[in-house]
Tab-separated table of C-alpha atoms in Angstrom:
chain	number	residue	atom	x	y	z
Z	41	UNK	CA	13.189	-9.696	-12.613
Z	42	UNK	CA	10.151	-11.483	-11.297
Z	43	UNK	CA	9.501	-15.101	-13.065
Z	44	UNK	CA	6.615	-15.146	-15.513
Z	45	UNK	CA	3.173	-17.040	-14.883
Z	46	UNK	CA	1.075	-17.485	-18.293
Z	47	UNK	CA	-2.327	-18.869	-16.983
Z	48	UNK	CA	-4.646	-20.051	-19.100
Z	49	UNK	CA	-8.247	-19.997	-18.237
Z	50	UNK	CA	-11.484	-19.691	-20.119
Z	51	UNK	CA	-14.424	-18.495	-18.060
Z	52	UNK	CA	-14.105	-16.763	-14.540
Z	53	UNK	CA	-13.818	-18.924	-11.542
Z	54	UNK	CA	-13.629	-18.283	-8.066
Z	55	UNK	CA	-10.316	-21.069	-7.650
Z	56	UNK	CA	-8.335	-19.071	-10.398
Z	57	UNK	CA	-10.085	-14.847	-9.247
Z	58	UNK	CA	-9.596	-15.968	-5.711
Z	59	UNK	CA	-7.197	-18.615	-5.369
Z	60	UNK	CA	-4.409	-18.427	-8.114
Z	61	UNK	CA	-4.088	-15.721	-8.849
Z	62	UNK	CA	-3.613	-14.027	-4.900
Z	63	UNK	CA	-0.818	-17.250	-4.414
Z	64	UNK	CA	0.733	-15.842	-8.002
Z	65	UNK	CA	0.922	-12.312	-5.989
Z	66	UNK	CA	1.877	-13.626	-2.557
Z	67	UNK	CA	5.027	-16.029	-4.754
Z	68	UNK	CA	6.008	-12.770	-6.183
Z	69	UNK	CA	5.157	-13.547	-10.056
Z	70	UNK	CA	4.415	-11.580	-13.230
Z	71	UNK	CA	1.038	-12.791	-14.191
Z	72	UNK	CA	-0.639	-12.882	-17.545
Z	73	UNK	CA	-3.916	-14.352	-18.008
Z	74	UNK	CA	-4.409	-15.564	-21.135
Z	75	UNK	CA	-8.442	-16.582	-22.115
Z	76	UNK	CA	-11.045	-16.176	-24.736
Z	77	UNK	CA	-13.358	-14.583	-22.448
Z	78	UNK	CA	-11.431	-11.415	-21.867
Z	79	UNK	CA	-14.687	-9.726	-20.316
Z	80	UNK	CA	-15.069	-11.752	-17.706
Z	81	UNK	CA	-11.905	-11.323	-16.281
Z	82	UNK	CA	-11.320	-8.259	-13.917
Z	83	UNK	CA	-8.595	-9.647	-12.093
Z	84	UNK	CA	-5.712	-6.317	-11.944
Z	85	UNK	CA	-3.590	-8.689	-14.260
Z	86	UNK	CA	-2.883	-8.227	-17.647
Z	87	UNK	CA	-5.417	-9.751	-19.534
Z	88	UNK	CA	-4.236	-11.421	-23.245
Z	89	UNK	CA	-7.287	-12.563	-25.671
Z	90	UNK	CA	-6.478	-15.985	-26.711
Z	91	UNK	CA	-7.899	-19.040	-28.561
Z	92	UNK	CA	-7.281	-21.059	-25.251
Z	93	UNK	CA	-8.181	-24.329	-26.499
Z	94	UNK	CA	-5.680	-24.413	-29.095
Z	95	UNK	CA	-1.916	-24.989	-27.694
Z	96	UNK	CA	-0.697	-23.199	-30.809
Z	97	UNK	CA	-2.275	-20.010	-29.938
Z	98	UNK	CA	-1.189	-20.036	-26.675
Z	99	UNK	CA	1.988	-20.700	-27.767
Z	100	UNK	CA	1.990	-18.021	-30.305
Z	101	UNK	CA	0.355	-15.085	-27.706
Z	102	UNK	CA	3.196	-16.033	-24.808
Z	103	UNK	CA	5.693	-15.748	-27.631
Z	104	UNK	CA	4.065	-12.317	-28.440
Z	105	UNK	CA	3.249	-10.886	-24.876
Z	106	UNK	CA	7.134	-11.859	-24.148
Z	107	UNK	CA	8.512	-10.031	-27.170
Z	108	UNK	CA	7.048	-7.023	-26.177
Z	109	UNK	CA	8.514	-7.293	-22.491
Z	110	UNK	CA	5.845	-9.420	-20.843
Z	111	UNK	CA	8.858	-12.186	-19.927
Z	112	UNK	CA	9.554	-15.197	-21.000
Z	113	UNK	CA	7.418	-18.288	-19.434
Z	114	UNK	CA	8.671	-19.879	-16.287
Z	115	UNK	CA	5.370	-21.484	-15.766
Z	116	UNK	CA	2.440	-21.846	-18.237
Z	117	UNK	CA	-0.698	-23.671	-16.050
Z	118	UNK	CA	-4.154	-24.000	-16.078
Z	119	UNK	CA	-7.161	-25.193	-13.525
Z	120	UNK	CA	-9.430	-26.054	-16.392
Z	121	UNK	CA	-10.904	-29.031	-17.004
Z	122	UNK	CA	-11.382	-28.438	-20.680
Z	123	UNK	CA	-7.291	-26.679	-21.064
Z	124	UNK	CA	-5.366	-29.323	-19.317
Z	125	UNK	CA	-4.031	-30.662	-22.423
Z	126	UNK	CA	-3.380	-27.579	-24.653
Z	127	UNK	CA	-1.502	-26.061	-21.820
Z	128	UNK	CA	0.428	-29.149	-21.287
Z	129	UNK	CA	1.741	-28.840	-25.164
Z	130	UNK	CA	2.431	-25.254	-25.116
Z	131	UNK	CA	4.291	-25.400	-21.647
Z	132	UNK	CA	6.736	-28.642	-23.140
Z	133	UNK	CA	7.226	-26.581	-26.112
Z	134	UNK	CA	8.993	-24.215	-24.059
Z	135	UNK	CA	10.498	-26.981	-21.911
Z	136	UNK	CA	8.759	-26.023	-18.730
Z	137	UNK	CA	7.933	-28.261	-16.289
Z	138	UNK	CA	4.034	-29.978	-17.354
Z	139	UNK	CA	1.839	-32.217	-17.114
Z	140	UNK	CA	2.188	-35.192	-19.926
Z	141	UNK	CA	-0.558	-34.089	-22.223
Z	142	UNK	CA	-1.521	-37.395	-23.317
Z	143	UNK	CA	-2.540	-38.249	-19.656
Z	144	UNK	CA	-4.564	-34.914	-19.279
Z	145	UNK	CA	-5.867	-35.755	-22.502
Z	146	UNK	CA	-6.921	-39.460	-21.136
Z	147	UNK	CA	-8.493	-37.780	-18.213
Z	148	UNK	CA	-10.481	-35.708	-19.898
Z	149	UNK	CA	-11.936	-38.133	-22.067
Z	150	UNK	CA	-13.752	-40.714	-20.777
Z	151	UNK	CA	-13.831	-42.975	-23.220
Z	152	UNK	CA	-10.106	-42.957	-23.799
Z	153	UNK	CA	-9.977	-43.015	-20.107
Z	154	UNK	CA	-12.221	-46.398	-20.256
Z	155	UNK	CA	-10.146	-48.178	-22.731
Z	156	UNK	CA	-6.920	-47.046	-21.252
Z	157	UNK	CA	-7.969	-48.716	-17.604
Z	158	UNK	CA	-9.792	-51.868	-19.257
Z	159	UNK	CA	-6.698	-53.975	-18.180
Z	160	UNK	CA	-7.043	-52.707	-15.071
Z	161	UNK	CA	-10.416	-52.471	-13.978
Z	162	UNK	CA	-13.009	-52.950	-17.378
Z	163	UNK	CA	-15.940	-51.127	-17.143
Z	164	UNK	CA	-18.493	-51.328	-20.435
Z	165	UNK	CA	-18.571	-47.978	-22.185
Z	166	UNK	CA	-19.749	-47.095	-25.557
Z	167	UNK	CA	-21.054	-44.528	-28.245
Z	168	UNK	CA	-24.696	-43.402	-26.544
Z	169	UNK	CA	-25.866	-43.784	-30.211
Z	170	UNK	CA	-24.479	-47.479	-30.552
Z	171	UNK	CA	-25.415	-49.103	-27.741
Z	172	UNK	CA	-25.654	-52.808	-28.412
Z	173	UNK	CA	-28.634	-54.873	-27.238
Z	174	UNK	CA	-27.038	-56.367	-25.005
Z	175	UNK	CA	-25.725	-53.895	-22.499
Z	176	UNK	CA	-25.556	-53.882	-18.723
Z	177	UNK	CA	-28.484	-51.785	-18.077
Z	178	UNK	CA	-28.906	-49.816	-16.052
Z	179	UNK	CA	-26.375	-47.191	-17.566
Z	180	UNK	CA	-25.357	-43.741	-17.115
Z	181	UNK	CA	-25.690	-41.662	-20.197
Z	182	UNK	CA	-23.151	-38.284	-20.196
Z	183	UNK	CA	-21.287	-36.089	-22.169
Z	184	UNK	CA	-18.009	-37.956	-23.275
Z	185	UNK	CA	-15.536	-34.655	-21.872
Z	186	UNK	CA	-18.803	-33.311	-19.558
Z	187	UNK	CA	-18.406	-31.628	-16.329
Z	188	UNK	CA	-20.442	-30.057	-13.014
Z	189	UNK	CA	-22.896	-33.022	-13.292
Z	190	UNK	CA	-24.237	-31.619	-16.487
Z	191	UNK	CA	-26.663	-33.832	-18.634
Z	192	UNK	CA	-25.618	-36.944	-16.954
Z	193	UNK	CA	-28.268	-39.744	-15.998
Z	194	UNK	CA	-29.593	-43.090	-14.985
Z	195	UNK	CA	-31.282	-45.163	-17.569
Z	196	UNK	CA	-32.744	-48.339	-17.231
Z	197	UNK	CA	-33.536	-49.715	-20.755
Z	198	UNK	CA	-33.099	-49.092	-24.156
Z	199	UNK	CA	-36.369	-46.878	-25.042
Z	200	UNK	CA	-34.668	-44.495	-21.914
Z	201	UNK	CA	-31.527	-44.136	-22.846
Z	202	UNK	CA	-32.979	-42.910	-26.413
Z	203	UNK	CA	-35.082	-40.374	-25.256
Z	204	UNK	CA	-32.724	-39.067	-22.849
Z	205	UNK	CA	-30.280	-38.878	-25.699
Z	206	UNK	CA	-32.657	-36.892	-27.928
Z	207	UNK	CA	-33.122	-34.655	-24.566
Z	208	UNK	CA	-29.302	-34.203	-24.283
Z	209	UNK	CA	-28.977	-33.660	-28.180
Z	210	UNK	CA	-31.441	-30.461	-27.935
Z	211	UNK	CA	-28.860	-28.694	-25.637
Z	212	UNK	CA	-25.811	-29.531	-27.318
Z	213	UNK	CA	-24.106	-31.651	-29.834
Z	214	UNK	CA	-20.575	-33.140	-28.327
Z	215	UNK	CA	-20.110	-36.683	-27.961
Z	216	UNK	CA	-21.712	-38.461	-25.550
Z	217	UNK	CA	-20.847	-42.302	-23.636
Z	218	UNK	CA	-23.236	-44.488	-21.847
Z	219	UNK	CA	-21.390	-46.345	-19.056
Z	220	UNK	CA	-22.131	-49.310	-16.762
Z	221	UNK	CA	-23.479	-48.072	-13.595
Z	222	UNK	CA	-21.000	-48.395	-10.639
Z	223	UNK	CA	-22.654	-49.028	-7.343
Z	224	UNK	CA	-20.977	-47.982	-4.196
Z	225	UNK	CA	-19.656	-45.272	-1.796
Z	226	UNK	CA	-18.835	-42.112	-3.911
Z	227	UNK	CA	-15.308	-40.697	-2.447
Z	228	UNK	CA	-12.841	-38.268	-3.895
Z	229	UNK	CA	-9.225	-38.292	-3.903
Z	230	UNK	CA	-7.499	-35.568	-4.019
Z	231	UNK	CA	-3.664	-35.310	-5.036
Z	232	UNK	CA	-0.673	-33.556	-5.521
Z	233	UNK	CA	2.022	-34.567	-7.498
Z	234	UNK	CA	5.816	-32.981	-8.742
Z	235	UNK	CA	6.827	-35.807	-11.744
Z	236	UNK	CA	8.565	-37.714	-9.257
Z	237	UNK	CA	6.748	-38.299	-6.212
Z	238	UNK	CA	2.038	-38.155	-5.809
Z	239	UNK	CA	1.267	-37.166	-2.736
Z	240	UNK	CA	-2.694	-37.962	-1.070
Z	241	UNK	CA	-3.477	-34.733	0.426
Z	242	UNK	CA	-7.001	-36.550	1.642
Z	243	UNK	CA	-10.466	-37.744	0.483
Z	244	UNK	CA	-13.873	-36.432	0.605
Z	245	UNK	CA	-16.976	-38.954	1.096
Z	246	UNK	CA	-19.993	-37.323	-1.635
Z	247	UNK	CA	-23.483	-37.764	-0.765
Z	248	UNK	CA	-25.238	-37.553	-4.337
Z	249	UNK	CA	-28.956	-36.500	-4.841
Z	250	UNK	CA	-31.511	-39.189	-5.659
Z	251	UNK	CA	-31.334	-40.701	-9.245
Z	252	UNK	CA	-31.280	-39.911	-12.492
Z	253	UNK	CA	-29.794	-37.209	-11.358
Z	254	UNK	CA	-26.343	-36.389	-10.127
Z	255	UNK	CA	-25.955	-33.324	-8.087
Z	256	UNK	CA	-23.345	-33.568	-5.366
Z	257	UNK	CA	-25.305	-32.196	-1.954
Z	258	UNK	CA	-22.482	-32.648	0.737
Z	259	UNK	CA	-18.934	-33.408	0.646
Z	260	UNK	CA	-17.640	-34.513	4.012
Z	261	UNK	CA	-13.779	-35.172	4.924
Z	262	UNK	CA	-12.571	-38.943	5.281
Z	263	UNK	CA	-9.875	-41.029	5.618
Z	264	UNK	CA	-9.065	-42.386	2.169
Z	265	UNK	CA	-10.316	-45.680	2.375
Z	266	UNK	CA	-8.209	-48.781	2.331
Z	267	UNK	CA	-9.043	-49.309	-0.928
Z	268	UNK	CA	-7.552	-46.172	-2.044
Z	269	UNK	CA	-4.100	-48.268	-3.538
Z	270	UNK	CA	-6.265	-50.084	-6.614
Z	271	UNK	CA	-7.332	-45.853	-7.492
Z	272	UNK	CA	-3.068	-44.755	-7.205
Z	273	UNK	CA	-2.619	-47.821	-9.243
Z	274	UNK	CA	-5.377	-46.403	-12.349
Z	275	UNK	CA	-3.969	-42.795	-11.773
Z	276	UNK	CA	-0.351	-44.447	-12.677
Z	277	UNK	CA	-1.644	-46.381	-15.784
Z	278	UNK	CA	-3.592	-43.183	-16.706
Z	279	UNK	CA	-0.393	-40.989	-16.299
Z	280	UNK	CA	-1.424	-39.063	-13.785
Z	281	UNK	CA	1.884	-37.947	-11.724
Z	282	UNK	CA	2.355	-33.676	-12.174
Z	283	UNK	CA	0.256	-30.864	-10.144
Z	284	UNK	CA	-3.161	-31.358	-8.698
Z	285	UNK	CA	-5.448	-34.071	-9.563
Z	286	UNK	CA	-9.141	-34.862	-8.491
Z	287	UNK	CA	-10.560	-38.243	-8.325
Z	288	UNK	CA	-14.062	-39.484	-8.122
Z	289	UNK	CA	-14.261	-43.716	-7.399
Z	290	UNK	CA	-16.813	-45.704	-5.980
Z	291	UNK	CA	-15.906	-48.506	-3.217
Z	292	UNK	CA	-18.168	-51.826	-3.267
Z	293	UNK	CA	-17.426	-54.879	-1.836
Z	294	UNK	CA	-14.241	-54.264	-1.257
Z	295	UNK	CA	-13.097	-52.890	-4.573
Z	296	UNK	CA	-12.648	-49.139	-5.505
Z	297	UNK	CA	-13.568	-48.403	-9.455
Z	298	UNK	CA	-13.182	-45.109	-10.864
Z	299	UNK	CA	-15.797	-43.140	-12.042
Z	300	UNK	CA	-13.679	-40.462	-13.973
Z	301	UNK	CA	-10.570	-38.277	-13.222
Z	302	UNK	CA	-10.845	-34.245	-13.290
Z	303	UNK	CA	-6.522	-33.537	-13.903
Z	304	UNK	CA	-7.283	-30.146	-11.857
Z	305	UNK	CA	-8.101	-29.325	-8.146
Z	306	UNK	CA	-11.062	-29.939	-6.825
Z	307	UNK	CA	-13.717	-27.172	-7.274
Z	308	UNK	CA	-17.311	-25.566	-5.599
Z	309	UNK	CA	-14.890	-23.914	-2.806
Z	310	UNK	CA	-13.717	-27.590	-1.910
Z	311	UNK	CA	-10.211	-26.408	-2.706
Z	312	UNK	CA	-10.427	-23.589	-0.090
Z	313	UNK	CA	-11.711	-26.051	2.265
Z	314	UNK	CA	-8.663	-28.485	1.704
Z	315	UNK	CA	-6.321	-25.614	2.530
Z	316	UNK	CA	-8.168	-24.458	5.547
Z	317	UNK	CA	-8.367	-27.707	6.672
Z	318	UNK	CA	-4.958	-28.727	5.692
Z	319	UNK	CA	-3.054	-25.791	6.751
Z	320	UNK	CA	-0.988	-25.149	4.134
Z	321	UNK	CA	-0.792	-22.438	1.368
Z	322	UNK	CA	-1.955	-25.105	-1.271
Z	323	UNK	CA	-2.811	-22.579	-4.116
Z	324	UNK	CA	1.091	-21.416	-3.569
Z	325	UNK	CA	2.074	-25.328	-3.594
Z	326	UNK	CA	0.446	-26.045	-6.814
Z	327	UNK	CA	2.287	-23.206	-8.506
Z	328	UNK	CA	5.287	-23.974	-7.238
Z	329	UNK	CA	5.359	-27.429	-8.762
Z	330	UNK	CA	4.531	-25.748	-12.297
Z	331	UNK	CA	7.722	-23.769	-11.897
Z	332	UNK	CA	9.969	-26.601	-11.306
Z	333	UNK	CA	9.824	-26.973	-7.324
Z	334	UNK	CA	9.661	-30.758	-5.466
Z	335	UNK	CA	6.929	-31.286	-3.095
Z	336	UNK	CA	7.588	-29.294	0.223
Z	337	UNK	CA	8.442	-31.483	3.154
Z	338	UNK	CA	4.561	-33.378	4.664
Z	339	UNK	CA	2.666	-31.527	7.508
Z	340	UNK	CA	0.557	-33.594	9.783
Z	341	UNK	CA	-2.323	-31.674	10.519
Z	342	UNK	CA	-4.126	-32.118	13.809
Z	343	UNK	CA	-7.336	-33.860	13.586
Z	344	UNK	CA	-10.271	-32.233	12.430
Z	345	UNK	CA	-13.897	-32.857	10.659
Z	346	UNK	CA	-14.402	-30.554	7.613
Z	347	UNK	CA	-18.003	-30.091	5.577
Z	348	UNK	CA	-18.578	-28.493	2.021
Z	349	UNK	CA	-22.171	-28.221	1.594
Z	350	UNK	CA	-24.015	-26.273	-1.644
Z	351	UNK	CA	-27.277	-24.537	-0.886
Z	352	UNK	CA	-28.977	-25.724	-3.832
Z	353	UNK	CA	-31.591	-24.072	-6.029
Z	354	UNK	CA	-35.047	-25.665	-5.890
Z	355	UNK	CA	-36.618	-23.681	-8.324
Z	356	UNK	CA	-36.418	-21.471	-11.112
Z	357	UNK	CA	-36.461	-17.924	-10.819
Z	358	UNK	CA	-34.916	-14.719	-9.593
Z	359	UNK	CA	-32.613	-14.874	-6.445
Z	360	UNK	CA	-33.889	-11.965	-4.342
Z	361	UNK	CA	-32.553	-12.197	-1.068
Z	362	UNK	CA	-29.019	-14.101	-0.159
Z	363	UNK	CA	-26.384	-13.886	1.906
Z	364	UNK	CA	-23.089	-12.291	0.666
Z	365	UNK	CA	-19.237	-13.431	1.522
Z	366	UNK	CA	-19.207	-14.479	5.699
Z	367	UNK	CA	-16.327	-16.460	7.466
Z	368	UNK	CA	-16.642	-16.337	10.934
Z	369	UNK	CA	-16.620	-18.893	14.210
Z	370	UNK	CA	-19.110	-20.391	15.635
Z	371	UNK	CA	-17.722	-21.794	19.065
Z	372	UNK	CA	-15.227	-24.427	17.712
Z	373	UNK	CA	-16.319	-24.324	14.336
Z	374	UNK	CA	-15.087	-22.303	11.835
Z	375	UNK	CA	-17.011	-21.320	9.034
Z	376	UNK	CA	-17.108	-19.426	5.395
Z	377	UNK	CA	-19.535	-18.753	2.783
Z	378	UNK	CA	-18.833	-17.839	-0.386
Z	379	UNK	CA	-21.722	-17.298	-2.812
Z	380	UNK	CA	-21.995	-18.507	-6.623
Z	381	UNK	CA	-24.984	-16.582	-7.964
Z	382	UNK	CA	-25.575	-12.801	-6.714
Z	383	UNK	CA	-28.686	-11.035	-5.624
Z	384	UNK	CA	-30.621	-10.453	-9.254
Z	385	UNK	CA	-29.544	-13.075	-11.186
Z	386	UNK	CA	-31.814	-15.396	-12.916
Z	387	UNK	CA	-31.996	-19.353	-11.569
Z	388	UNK	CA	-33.070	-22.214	-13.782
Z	389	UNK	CA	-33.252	-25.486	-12.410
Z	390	UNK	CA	-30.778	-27.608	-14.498
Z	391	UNK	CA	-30.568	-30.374	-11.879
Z	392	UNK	CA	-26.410	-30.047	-12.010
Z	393	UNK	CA	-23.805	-28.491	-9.737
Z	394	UNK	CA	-24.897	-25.599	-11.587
Z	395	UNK	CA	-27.783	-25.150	-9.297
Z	396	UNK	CA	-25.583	-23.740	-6.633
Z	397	UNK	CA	-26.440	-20.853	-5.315
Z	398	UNK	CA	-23.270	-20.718	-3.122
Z	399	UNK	CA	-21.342	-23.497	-0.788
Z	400	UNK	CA	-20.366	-22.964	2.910
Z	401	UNK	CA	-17.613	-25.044	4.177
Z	402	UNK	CA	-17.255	-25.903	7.850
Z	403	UNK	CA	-14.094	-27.255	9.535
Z	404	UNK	CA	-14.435	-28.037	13.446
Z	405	UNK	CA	-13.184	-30.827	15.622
Z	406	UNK	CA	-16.016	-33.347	14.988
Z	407	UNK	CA	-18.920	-34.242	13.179
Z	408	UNK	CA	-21.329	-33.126	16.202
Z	409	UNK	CA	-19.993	-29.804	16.042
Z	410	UNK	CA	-19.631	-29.152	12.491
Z	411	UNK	CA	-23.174	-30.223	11.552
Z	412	UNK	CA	-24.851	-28.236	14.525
Z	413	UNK	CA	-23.107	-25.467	12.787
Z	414	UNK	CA	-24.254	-25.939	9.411
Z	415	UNK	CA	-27.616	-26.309	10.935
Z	416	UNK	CA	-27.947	-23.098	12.938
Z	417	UNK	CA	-26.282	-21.065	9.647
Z	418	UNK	CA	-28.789	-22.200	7.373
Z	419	UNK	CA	-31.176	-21.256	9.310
Z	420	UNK	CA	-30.440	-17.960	10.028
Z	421	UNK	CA	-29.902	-17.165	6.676
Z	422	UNK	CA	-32.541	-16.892	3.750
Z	423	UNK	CA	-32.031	-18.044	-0.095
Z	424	UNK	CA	-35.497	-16.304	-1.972
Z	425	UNK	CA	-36.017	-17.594	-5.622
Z	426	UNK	CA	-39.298	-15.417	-6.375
C-alpha cells in the first residue's frame, strides 16, 4: 500500500498545484489535501475541508479520512507560511518526522523571532502602538506574522509611523512591529535540512523597489556571501534544522543581520528556479525528508547564472492582454514564464509582491547572456492593464 501524504494548505499556490503535489505523484504517494478553502483546490486529489490553522482539527480530519481507508499518515507537511506550526503539532502527535513547532512558531513571529536572536544579534523591535520616544528612527512598520511585502514601510519620525499605522489599521487588524531599519545588501538563503544535518542549497541577491515600499523586482543567483556563518548561527538559535527554510538578511560592513525567516521554500516561482538551476528533483527532496529520509548524497552543479524577475503591475485595472505559460531557449539561455494573474482579472496596485502579474526565470551561463534574454522577452511580449 502506497504511504500517505496529508498536506495542509490554505489558499491555492502554484509551489503546492504545481510543485508538490506532481513530486507526491512522481514518489508514488496517497495524497490528501487538507484546507479551508476547498474551492480553490482542483488538484485530482482528494480534497478534505479543514480548519487548517488549528493542529487539533487537522489532527482530528487525518484521524477521520484514515478511519475510513484514506491511510494512516506517513507524512503530514505544509509550504505555508501561516501552517508551519499547526502542522508541526499534528505531525509529532502522530510521531512523524517534523519540524519543532516552537521554531516554526519563532519564525513566524517576528517579534518572538527578535527577542529570541537579541543575544545574538539585537535589533530594536516593538508594539507599532508603543513606540517609545526614543526609537532609532527611521523604522520599518509591518504586520507582526505579515508576508509578500504586504503593508510594510519606511518611516522616518513619529507623526509617520502613526499615520501609516492608522493606514495599515483600515485594512486589517493583526498585530503589527516597528523595527530598526537594517541597511545593507538584501540576500536570501535558502536551505534544506533532515534534523541532523542543514544543507545551503544557495543564495539569491534581491534588488528591492525604492522606499517606503518593499516590492522585490529581481532576484539574481549568488554565492552566499562570506558572511553567511553569523545567519547558520541565528537559524540554530532560532531552531531552524528540518525541511526547507528561506532566509532574508542584510550584509553591511561586514556583518549579516537577519531581516526575518519564512520556515518554507522560497516562493514567486523562485523554487522552480532553484531546481532548474540546481538540477535536482527538489520538490521530491523536500518530501522525502518529511517521511523520514536523510539528505541525498550533494551534487555539484556546473556553473551557471540564474534570474527570477516579476513583471510588475503599474497600475490598476483590468489585465487584457498577457502572455500565458512559455519555457523555451533562447541560444544558451533557458527560459520559463509562468503567469500569476490571467487575462480578465482585475489589478489594484497594492505596492506588494502581490502586484505580480507573473515571474520569468532565466538560467544561462552568465550574466551577459541571461539579461540579454530577459531583455529581448520582455519585449516581445505585452502586459495591457486598460
Amino acid at each position: 500500500m502506497a504511504a500517505s501524504l496529508y498536506l495542509v494548505a490554505g489558499k491555492a499556490t502554484d509551489s503546492v498545484t504545481h510543485g508538490f503535489l506532481p513530486a507526491a505523484a512522481r514518489l508514488g504517494l496517497d495524497v490528501t489535501l487538507l484546507t479551508d478553502r476547498p474551492a480553490d483546490h482542483d488538484t485530482g486529489v482528494p480534497v478534505v475541508e479543514c480548519e487548517v490553522s488549528d493542529f487539533r482539527d487537522i489532527i482530528a480530519r487525518v484521524e477521520d479520512t484514515a478511519a475510513r481507508g484514506g491511510g494512516r499518515p506517513a507524512a503530514v507537511f505544509s509550504n505555508s507560511d501561516f501552517l508551519q506550526a499547526p502542522a508541526a503539532l499534528a505531525a509529532a502527535y502522530f510521531g512523524l518526522p517534523a519540524k519543532d513547532w516552537r521554531a516554526a512558531t519563532r519564525a513566524k513571529n517576528k517579534a518572538l523571532m527578535r527577542r529570541h536572536l537579541a543575544s545574538l544579534d539585537p535589533v530594536f523591535s516593538a508594539d507599532a502602538g508603543r513606540v517609545p520616544a526614543d526609537a532609532p528612527y527611521p523604522l520599518v512598520v509591518k504586520p507582526r506574522e505579515g508576508v509578500a511585502s504586504e503593508d510594510v514601510f519606511l518611516v522616518h519620525d513619529a507623526v509617520e509611523l502613526a499615520a501609516r499605522v492608522e493606514e495599515i489599521r483600515a485594512r486589517r487588524g493583526d498585530p503589527l512591529v516597528a523595527e530598526e531599519y537594517l541597511p545593507g545588501r538584501l540576500h536570501t538563503l535558502e536551505t534544506l535540512g533532515d534534523g541532523r544535518e542543514l544543507r545551503v542549497l544557495g543564495s539569491f541577491r534581491t534588488t528591492l523597489s525604492p522606499p517606503p515600499f518593499f516590492v522585490e523586482e529581481r532576484l539574481e543567483w549568488a554565492p552566499p556571501p562570506p558572511e553567511t556563518g553569523e545567519v547558520l548561527r541565528q537559524l540554530e538559535a532560532l531552531g531552524v534544522g528540518f525541511g526547507a527554510c528561506h532566509t532574508e538578511f542584510v550584509v553591511h560592513e561586514g556583518r549579516a543581520r537577519v531581516i526575518e525567516v519564512n520556515y518554507r521554500l522560497i516562493g514567486d516561482h523562485c523554487d522552480f528556479l532553484l531546481a532548474d538551476l540546481l538540477g535536482v528533483p527538489l520538490f521530491e527532496q523536500i518530501l522525502r525528508v518529511h517521511l523520514g529520509a536523510a539528505l541525498p548524497g550533494r551534487r555539484v552543479p556546473r556553473p551557471r547564472h540564474a534570474v527570477a524577475e516579476p513583471v510588475i503591475a503599474d497600475r490598476c485595472g483590468t489585465l487584457t492582454a498577457a502572455p500565458g505559460p512559455l519555457r523555451f531557449e533562447d541560444g544558451p539561455v533557458r527560459l520559463a514564464y509562468r503567469p500569476q494573474r490571467a487575462v480578465g482579472d482585475t489589478v489594484s496596485l497594492t505596492r506588494t509582491n502581490r502586484d505580480y502579474l507573473g515571474t520569468v526565470r532565466a538560467i544561462g551561463p552568465g550574466p551577459d547572456e541571461v539579461n540579454a534574454a530577459l531583455a529581448r522577452f520582455r519585449a516581445t511580449h505585452d502586459w495591457t492593464i486598460a
